[in-house]
Structure formats: structure tokens, C-alpha cells
Tab-separated table of N, CA, C and O in Angstrom:
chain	number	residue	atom	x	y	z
N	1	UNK	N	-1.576	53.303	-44.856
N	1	UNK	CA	-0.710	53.533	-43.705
N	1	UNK	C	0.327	54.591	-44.062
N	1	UNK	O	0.768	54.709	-45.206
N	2	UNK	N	0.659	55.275	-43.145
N	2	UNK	CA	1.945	56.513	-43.343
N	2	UNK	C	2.907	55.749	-42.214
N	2	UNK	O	2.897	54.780	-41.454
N	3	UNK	N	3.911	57.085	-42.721
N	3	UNK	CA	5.073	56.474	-41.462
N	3	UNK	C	5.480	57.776	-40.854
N	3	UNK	O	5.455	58.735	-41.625
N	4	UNK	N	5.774	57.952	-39.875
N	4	UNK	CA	6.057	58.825	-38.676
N	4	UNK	C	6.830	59.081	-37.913
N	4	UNK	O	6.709	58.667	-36.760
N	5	UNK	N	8.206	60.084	-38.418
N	5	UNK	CA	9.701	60.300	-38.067
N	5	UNK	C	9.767	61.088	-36.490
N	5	UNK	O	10.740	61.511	-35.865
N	6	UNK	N	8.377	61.081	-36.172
N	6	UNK	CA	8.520	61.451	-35.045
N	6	UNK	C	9.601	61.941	-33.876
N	6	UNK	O	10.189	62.913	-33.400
N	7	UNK	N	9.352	60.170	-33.769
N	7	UNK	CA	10.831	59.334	-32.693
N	7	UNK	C	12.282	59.994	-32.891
N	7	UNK	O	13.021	60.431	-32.008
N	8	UNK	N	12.542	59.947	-34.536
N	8	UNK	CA	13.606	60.665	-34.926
N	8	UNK	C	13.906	62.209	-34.517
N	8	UNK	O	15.080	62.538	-34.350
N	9	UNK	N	12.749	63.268	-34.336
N	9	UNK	CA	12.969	64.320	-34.626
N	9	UNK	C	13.539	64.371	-33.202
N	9	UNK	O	14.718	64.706	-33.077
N	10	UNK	N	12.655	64.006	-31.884
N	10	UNK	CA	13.041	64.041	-30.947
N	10	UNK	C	14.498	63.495	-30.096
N	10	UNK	O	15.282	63.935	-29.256
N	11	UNK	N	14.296	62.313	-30.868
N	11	UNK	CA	16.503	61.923	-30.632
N	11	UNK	C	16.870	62.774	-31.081
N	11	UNK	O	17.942	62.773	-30.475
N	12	UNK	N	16.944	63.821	-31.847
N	12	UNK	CA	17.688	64.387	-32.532
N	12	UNK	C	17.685	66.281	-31.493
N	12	UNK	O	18.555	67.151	-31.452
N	13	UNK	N	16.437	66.215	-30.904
N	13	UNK	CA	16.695	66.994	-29.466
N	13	UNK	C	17.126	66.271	-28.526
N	13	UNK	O	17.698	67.006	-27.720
N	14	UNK	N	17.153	65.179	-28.195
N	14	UNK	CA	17.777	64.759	-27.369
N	14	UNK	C	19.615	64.369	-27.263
N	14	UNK	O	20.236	64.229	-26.210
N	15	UNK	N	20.031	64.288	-28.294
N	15	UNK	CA	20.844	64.477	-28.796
N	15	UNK	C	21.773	65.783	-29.258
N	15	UNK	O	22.905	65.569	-29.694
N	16	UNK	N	21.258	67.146	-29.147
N	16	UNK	CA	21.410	68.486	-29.714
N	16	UNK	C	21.993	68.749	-30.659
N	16	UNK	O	22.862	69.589	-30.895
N	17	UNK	N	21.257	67.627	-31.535
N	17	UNK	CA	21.015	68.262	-33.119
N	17	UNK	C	20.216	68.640	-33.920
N	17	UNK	O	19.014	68.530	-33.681
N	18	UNK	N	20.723	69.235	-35.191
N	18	UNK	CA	19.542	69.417	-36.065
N	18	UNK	C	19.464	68.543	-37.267
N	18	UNK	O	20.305	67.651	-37.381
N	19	UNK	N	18.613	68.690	-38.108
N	19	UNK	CA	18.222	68.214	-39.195
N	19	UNK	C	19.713	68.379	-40.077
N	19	UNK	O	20.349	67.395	-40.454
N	20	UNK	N	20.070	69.557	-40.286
N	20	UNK	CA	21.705	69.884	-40.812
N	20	UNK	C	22.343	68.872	-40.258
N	20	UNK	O	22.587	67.802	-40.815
N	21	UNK	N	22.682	69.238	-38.947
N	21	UNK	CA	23.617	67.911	-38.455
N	21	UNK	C	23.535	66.657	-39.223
N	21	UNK	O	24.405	66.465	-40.074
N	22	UNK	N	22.608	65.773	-39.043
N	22	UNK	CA	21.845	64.660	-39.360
N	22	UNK	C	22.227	64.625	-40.819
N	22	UNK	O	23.044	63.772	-41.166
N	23	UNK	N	21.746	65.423	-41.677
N	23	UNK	CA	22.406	65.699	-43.543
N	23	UNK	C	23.698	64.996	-43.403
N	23	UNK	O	24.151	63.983	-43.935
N	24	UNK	N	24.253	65.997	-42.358
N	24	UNK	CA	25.664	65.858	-42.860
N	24	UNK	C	26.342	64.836	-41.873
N	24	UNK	O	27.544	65.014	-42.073
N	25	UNK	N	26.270	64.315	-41.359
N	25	UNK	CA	26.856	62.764	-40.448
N	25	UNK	C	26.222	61.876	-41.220
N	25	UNK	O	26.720	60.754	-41.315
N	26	UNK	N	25.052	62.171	-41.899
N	26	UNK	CA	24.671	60.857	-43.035
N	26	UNK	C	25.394	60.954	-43.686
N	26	UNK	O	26.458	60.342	-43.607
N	27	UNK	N	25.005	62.009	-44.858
N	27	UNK	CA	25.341	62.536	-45.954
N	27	UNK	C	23.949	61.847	-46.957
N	27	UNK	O	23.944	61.127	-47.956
N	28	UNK	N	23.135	62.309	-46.346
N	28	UNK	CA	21.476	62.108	-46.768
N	28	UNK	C	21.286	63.403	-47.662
N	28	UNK	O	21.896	64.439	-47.395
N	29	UNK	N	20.162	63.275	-49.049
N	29	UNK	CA	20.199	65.024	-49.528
N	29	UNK	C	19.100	65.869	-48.488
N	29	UNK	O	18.297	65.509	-47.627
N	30	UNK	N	19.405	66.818	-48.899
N	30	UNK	CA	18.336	67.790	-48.473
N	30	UNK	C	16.469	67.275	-48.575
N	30	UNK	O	15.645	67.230	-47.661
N	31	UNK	N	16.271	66.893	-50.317
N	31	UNK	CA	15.621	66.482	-50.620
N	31	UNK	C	14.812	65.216	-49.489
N	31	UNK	O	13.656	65.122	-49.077
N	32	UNK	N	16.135	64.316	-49.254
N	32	UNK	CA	15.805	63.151	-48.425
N	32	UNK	C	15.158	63.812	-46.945
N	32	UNK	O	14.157	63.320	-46.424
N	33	UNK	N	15.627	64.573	-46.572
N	33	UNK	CA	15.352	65.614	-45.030
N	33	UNK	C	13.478	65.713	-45.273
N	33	UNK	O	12.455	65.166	-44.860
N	34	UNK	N	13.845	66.636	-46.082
N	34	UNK	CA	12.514	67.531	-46.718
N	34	UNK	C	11.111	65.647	-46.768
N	34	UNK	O	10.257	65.267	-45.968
N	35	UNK	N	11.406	65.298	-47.563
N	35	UNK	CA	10.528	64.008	-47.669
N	35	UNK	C	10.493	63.351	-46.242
N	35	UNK	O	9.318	63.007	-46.120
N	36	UNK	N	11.009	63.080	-45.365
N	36	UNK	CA	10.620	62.837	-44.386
N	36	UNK	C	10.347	63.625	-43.200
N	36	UNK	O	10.171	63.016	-42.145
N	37	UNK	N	10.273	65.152	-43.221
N	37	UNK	CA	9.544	65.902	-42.616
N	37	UNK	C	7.930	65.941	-42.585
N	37	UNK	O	7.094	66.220	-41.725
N	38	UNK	N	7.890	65.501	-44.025
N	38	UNK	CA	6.876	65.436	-44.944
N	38	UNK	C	5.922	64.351	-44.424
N	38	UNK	O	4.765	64.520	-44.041
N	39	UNK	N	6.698	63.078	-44.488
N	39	UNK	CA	6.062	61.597	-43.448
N	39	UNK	C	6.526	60.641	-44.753
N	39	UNK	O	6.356	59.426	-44.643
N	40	UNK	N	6.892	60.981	-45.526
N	40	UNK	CA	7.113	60.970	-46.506
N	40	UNK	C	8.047	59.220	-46.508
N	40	UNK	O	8.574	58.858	-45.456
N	41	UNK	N	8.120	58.400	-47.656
N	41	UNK	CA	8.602	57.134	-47.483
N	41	UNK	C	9.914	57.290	-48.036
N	41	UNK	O	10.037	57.935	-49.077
N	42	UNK	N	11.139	56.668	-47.343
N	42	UNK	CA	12.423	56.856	-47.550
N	42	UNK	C	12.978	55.426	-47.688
N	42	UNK	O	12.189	54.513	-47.444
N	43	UNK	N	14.252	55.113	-48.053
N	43	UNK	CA	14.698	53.762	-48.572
N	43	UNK	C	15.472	53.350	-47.115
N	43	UNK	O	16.033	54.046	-46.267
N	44	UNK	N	15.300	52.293	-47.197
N	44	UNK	CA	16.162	51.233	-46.251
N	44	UNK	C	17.379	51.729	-45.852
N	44	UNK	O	17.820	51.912	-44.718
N	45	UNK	N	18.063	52.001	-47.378
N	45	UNK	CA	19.549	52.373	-46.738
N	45	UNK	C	19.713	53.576	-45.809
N	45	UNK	O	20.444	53.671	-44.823
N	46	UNK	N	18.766	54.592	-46.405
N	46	UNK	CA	18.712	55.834	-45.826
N	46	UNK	C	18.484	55.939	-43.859
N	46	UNK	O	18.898	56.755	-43.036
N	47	UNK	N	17.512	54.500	-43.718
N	47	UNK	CA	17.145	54.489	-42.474
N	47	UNK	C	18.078	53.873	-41.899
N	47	UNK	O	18.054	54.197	-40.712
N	48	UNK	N	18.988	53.070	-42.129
N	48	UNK	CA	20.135	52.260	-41.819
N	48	UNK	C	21.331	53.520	-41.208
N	48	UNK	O	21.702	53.687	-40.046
N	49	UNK	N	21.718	54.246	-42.394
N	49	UNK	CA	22.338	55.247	-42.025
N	49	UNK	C	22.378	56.047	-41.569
N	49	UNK	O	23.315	56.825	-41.393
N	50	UNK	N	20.799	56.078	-41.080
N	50	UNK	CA	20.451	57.023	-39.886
N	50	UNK	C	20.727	56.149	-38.316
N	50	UNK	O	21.163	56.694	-37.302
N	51	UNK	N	20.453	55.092	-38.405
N	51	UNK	CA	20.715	54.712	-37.861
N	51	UNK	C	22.139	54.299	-36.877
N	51	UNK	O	22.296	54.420	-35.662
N	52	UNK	N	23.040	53.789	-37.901
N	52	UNK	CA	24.168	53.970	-37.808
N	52	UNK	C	24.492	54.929	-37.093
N	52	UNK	O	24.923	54.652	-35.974
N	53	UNK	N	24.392	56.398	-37.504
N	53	UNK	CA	24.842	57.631	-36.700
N	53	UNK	C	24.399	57.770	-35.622
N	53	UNK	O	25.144	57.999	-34.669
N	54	UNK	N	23.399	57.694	-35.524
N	54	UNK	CA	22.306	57.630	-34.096
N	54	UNK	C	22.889	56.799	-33.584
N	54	UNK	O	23.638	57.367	-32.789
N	55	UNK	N	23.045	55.656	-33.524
N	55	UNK	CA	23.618	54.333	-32.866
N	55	UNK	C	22.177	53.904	-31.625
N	55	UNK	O	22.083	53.997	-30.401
N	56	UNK	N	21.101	53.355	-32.879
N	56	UNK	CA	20.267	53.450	-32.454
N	56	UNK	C	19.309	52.264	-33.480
N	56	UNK	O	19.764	52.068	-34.607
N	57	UNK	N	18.219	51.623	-33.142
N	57	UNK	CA	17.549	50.681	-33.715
N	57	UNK	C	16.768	51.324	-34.531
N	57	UNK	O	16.860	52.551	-34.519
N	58	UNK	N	15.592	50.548	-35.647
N	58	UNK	CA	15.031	51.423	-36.701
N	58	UNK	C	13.609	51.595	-36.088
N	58	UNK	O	12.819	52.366	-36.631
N	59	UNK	N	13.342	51.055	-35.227
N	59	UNK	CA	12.163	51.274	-34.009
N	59	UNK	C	12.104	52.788	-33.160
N	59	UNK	O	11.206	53.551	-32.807
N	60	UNK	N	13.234	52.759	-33.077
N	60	UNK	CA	13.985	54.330	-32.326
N	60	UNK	C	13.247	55.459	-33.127
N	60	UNK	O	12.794	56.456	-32.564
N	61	UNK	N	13.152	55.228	-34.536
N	61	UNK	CA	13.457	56.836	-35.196
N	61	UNK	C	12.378	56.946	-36.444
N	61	UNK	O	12.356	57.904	-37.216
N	62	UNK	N	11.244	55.499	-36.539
N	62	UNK	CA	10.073	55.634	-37.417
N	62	UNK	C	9.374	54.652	-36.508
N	62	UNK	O	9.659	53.765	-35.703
N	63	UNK	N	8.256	55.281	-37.063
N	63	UNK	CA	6.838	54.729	-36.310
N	63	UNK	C	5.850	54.302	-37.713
N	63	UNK	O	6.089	54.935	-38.741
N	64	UNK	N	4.771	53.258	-37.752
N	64	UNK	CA	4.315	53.234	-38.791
N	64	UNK	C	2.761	53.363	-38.093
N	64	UNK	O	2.270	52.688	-37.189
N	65	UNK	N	2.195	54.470	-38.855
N	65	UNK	CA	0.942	54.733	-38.392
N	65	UNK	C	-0.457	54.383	-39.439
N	65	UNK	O	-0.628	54.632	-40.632
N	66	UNK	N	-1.303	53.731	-38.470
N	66	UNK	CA	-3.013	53.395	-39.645
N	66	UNK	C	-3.550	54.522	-39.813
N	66	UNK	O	-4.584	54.621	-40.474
């Protein structure tokens, strides 16, 4: 299974931001960005704190795909 930031990229047009933005209202690294562009698997906290900023559930902003 992968996972799929999809949901995220699009709040994040819906919202009118970017990936920068998002870095920096986390304070996530670059690295962390880059890996989940990727589909790439990221830690709990990381999704939390995305969350947080978003003000948004963890359903909102990953998808888990077969």
C-alpha cells in the first residue's frame, strides 16, 4: 500500500498556498515536503502538525491507496 497527499495538495489550493507556506506554518524540513511529494511515508507528528495548521482532520490531507 502507498499513501497519497493528494487531498493535501489541493487544500493547500484551496487555501492559496504553497508548499513554502505549509514548511513554514509547520516548520516541517524541506526534506519532509520533498518525501511526501514523493508519496513518500511521513511521521504522525508531522501529519498532526499539518493538521493543526490546516485546521483540518488527517482524512482531509492523506489518502491510503492499494
Amino acid at each position: 500500500m502507498s499513501v497519497s497527499y493528494k487531498k493535501l495538495w489541493k487544500l493547500l489550493i484551496d487555501k492559496d498556498m504553497n508548499k513554502t507556506d505549509l514548511r513554514h506554518a509547520t516548520g516541517i524540513s524541506s526534506f519532509t515536503i520533498a518525501k511526501m511529494t514523493r508519496g513518500d511515508d511521513v511521521s504522525m507528528s508531522v501529519l498532526k502538525r499539518i493538521c493543526t495548521v490546516m485546521n483540518c482532520n488527517i482524512g482531509d490531507i492523506v489518502d491510503i491507496v492499494k
